Tab-separated table of C-alpha atoms in Angstrom:
chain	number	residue	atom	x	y	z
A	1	UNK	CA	122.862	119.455	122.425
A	2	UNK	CA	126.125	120.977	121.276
A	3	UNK	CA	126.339	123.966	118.996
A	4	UNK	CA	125.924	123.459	115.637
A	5	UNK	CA	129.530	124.194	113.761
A	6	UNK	CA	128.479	123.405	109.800
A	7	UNK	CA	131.662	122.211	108.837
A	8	UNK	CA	131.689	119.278	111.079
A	9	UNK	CA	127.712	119.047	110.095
A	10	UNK	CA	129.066	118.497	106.623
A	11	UNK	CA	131.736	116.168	107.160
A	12	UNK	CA	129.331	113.937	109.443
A	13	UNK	CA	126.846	113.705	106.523
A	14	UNK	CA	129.562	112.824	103.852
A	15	UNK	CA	130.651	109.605	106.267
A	16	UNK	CA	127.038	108.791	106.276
A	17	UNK	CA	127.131	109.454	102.185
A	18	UNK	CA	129.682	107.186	102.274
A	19	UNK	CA	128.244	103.899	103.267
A	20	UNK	CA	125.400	104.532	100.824
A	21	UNK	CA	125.575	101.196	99.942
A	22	UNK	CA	125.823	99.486	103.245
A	23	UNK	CA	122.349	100.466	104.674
A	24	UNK	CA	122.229	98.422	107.562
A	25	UNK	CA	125.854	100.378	108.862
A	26	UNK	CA	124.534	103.801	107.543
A	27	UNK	CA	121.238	103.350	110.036
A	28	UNK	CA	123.985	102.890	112.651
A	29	UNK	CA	125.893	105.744	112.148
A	30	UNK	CA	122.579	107.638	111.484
A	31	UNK	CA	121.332	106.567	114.948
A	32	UNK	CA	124.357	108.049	116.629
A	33	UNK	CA	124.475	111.421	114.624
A	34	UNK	CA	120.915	112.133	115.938
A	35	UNK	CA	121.657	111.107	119.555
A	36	UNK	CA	124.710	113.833	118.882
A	37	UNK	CA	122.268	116.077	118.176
A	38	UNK	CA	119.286	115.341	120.296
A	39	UNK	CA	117.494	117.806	122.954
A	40	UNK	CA	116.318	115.423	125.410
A	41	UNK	CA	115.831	118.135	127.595
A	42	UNK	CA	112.401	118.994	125.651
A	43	UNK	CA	111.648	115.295	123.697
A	44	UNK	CA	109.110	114.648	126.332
A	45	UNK	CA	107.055	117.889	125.788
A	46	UNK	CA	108.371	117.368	121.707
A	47	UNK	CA	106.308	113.723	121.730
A	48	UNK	CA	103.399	115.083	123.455
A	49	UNK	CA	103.035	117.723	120.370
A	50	UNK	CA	103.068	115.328	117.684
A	51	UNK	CA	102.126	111.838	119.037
A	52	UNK	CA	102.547	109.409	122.039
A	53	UNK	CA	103.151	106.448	120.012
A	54	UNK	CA	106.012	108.607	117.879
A	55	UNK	CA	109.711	109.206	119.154
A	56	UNK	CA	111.779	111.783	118.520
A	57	UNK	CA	115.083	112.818	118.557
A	58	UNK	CA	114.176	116.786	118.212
A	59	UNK	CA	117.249	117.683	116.526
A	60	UNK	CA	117.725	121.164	115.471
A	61	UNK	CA	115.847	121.919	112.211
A	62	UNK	CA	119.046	123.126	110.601
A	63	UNK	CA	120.386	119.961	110.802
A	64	UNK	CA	117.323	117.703	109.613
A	65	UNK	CA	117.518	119.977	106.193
A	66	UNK	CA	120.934	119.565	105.750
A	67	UNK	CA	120.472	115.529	105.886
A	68	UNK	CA	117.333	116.229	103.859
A	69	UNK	CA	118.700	117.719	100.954
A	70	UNK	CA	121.717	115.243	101.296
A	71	UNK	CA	119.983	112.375	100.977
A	72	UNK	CA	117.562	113.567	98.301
A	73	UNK	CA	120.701	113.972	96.331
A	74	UNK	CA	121.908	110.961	97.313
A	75	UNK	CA	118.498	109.089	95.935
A	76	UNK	CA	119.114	110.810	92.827
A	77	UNK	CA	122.450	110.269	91.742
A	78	UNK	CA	122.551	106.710	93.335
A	79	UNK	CA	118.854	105.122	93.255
A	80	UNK	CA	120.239	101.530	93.112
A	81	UNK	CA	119.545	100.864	97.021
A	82	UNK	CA	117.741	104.110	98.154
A	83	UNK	CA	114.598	102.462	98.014
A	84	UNK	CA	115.752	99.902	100.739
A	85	UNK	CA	117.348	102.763	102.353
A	86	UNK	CA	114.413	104.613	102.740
A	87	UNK	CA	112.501	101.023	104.342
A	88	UNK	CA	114.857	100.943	106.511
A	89	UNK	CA	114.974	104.640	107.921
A	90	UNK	CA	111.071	104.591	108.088
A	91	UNK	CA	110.800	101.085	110.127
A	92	UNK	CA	112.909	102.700	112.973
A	93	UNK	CA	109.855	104.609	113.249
A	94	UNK	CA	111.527	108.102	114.778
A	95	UNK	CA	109.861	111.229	113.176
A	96	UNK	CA	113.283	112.544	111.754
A	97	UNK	CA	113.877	108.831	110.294
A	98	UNK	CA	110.358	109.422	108.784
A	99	UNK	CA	111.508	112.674	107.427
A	100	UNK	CA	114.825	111.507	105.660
A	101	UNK	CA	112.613	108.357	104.110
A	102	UNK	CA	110.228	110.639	102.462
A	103	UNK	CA	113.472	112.946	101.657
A	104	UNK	CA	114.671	109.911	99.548
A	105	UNK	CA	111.796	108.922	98.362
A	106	UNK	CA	111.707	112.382	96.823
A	107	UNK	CA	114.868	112.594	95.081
A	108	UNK	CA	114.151	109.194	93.540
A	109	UNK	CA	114.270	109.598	89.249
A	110	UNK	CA	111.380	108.725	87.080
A	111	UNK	CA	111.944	105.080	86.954
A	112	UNK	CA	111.602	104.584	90.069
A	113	UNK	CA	108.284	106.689	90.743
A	114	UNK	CA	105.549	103.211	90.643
A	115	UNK	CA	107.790	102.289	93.897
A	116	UNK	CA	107.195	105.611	95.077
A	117	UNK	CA	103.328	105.860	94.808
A	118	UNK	CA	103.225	102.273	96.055
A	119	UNK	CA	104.688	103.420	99.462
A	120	UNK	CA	102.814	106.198	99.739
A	121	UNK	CA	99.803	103.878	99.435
A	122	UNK	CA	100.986	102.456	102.686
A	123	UNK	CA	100.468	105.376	104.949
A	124	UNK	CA	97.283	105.126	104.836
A	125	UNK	CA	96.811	103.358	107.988
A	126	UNK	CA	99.528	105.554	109.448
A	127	UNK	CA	98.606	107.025	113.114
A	128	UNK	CA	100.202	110.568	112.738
A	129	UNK	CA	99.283	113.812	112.860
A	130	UNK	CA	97.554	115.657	109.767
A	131	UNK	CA	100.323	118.342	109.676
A	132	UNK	CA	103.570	115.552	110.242
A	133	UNK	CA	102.017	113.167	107.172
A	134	UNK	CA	101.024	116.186	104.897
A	135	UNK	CA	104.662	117.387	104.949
A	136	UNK	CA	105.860	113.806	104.751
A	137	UNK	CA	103.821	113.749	101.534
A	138	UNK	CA	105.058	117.272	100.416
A	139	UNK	CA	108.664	115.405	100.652
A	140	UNK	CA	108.185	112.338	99.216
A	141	UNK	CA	106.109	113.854	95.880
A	142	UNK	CA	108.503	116.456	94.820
A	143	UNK	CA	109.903	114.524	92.221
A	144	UNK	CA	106.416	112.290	91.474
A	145	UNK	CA	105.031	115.632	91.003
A	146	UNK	CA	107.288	117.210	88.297
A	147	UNK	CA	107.737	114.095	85.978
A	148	UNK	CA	105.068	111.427	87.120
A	149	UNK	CA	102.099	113.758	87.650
A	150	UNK	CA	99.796	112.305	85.673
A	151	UNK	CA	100.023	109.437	87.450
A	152	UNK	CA	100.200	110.672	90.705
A	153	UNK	CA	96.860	112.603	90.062
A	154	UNK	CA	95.138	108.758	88.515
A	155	UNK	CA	96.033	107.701	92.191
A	156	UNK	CA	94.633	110.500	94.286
A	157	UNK	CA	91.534	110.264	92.565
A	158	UNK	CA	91.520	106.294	93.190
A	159	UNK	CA	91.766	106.908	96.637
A	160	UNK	CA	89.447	109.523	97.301
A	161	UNK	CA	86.562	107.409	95.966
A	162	UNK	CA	87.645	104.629	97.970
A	163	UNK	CA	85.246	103.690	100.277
A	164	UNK	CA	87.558	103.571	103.087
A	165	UNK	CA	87.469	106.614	105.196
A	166	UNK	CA	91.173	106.523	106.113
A	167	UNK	CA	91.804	106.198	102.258
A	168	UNK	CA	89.982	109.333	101.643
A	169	UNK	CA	91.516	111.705	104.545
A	170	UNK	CA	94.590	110.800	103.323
A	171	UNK	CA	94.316	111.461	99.708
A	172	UNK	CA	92.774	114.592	100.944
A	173	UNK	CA	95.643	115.436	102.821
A	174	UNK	CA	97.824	114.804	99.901
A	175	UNK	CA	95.873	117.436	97.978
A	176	UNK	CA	97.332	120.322	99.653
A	177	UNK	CA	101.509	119.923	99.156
A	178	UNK	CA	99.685	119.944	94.949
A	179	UNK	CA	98.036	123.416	95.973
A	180	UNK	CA	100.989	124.977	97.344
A	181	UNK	CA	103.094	123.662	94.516
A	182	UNK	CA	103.387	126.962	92.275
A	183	UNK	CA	104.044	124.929	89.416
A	184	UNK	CA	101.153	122.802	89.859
A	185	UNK	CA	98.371	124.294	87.185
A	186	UNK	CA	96.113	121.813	87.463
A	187	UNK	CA	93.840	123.568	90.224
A	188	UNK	CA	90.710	122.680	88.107
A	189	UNK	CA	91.754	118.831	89.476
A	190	UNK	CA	91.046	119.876	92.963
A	191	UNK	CA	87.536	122.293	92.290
A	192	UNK	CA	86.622	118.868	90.493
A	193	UNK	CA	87.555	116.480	93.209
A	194	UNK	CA	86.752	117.893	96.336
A	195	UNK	CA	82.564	118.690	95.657
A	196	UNK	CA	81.398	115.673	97.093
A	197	UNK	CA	83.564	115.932	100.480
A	198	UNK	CA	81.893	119.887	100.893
A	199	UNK	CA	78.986	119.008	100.415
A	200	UNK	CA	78.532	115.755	102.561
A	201	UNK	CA	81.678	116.463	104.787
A	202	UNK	CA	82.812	113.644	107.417
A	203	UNK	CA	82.965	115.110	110.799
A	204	UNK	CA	86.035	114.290	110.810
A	205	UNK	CA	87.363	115.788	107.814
A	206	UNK	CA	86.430	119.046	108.266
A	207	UNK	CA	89.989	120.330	109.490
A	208	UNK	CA	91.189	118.971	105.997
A	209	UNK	CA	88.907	120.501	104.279
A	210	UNK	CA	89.401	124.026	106.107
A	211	UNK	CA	92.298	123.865	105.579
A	212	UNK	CA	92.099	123.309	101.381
A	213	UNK	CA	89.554	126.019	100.776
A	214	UNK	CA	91.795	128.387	102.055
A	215	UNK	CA	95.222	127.366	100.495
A	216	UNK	CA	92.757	127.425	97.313
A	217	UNK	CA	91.279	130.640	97.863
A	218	UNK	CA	95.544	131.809	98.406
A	219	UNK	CA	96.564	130.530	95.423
A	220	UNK	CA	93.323	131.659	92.856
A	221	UNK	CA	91.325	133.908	95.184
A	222	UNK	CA	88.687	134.774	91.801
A	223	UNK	CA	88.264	130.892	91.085
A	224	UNK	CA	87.865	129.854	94.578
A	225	UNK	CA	85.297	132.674	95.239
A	226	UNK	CA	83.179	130.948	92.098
A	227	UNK	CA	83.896	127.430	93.253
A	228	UNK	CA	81.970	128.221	96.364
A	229	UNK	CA	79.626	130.216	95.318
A	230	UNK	CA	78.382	127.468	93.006
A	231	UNK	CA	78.394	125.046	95.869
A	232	UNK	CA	76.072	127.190	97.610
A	233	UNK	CA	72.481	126.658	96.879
A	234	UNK	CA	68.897	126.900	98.158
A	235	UNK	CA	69.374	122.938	99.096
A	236	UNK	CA	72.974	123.916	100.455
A	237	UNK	CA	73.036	121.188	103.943
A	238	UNK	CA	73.597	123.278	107.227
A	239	UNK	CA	76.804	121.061	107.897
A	240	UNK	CA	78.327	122.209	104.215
A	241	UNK	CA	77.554	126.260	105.293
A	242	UNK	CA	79.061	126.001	108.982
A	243	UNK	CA	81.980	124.164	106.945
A	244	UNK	CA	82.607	126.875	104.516
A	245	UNK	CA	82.022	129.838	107.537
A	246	UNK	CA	84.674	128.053	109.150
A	247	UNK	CA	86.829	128.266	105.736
A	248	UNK	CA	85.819	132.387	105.553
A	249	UNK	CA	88.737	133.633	107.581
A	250	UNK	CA	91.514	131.139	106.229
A	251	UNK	CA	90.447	133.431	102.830
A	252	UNK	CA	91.526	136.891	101.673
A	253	UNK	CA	89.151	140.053	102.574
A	254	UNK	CA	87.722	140.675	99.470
A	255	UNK	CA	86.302	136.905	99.072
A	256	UNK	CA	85.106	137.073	103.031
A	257	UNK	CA	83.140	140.419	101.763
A	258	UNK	CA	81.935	138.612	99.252
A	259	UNK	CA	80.924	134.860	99.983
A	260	UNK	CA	79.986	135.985	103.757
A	261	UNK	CA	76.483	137.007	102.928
A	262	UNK	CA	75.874	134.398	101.224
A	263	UNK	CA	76.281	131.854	104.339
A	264	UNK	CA	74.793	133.561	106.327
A	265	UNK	CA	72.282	131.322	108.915
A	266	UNK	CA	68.843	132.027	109.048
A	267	UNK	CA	69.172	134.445	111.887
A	268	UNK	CA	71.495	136.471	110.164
A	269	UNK	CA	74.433	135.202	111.599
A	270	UNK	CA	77.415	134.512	109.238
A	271	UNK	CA	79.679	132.942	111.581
């Protein structure tokens, strides 16, 4: 992997600007600029981490958000083909190809946001890692989420009463890029949303949902410390109180204080 010099990072990314149009020869040139860049020293160990069945160049990260914010600029200014762009650089399947789709699929304008949300509804059946598709949704939203949130939101809350259980994870997952969003207001979306997977939770959403309380409790410590406390009753399921324990130390000290008597087990145990 050679050093990184960022003038020659920028003129490599203008050539690749530059056959915007051509996407076909732009995957080409794409291909080569990550083999440039690759450590396939580590990509074995790099695969294992995220998933068997995904390559990866493993390119350093200053790089991928160079090309990142490139071609979310590109989407924007020229839309015209960045949707078939964006197909393209997600069917060669590498996880920095992944990366620059969603990128594009970001910077995309308003018009263009029923394309988005219709190719986000494809991942659903996607076999990657929680953490990989949560920021691949964090990257393709940003734009979906300032001008098409309403939208956006109508979907989520299609999905997570789908009966499919891969439907719901994934709208789940989608959740948290709208909690860390600090201009995202509308938490009382999420406290109304997310009730029925606390209080029945799949086994195997429970990392999800972990992982939501506590961005929650970060972002509105007061309102999460209510939201759970009303969840919390004399008919509360053991499987919702070992859930929320497992929430307590994702949360701030003063809400642990304050919710952890109140899941406490029947031996006196609160974790």
């Amino acid at each position: 992997m050679p050093a990184i010099q960022l003038s020659q990072l920028t003129n490599q990314i203008e050539v690749l600007l530059h056959l915007w149009e051509q996407p076909d020869l732009l995957l080409a040139h794409l291909v080569d600029m990550l083999e440039y860049y690759a450590d396939h020293l580590y990509q074995s160990a790099e695969q294992t981490r995220t998933t068997p069945t995904l390559p990866v160049y493993r390119i350093p990260p200053i790089v991928l958000r160079h090309m990142e914010r490139a071609f979310s600029h590109a989407a924007t200014d020229q839309p015209q083909t960045a949707l078939a762009i964006s197909d393209i650089l997600w069917q060669h399947g590498y996880a920095e190809t992944l990366d620059l789709a969603a990128a594009i699929l970001g910077g995309l304008p308003m018009p263009y946001h029923p394309q988005v949300i219709q190719r986000l509804s494809t991942w659903v059946k996607l076999d990657l890692p929680a953490g990989l598709l949560t920021d691949l949704i964090e990257l393709a939203t940003r734009q979906v989420r300032l001008h098409s949130l309403a939208d956006w939101l109508a979907n989520l809350n299609e999905w997570l009463q789908a009966e499919q259980p891969a439907t719901q994870q994934f709208a789940l997952l989608a959740l948290q890029p709208l909690i860390q969003d600090p201009k995202f207001e509308n938490l009382p979306f999420i406290y109304r949303v997310m009730p029925p997977f606390i209080q029945n939770p799949p086994a195997g959403f429970v990392p999800e949902l972990v992982d939501l309380i506590a961005s929650l409790a970060q972002r509105s410590p007061a309102e999460t410390t209510y939201f759970i406390r009303q969840l919390v009753t004399p008919s509360t399921s053991p499987e919702t109180l070992r859930l929320l324990r497992r929430a307590l130390p994702g949360l701030p000290e003063k809400a642990r204080i304050s919710l952890s008597p109140l899941l406490r087990e029947p031996d006196g145990n609160s974790l």
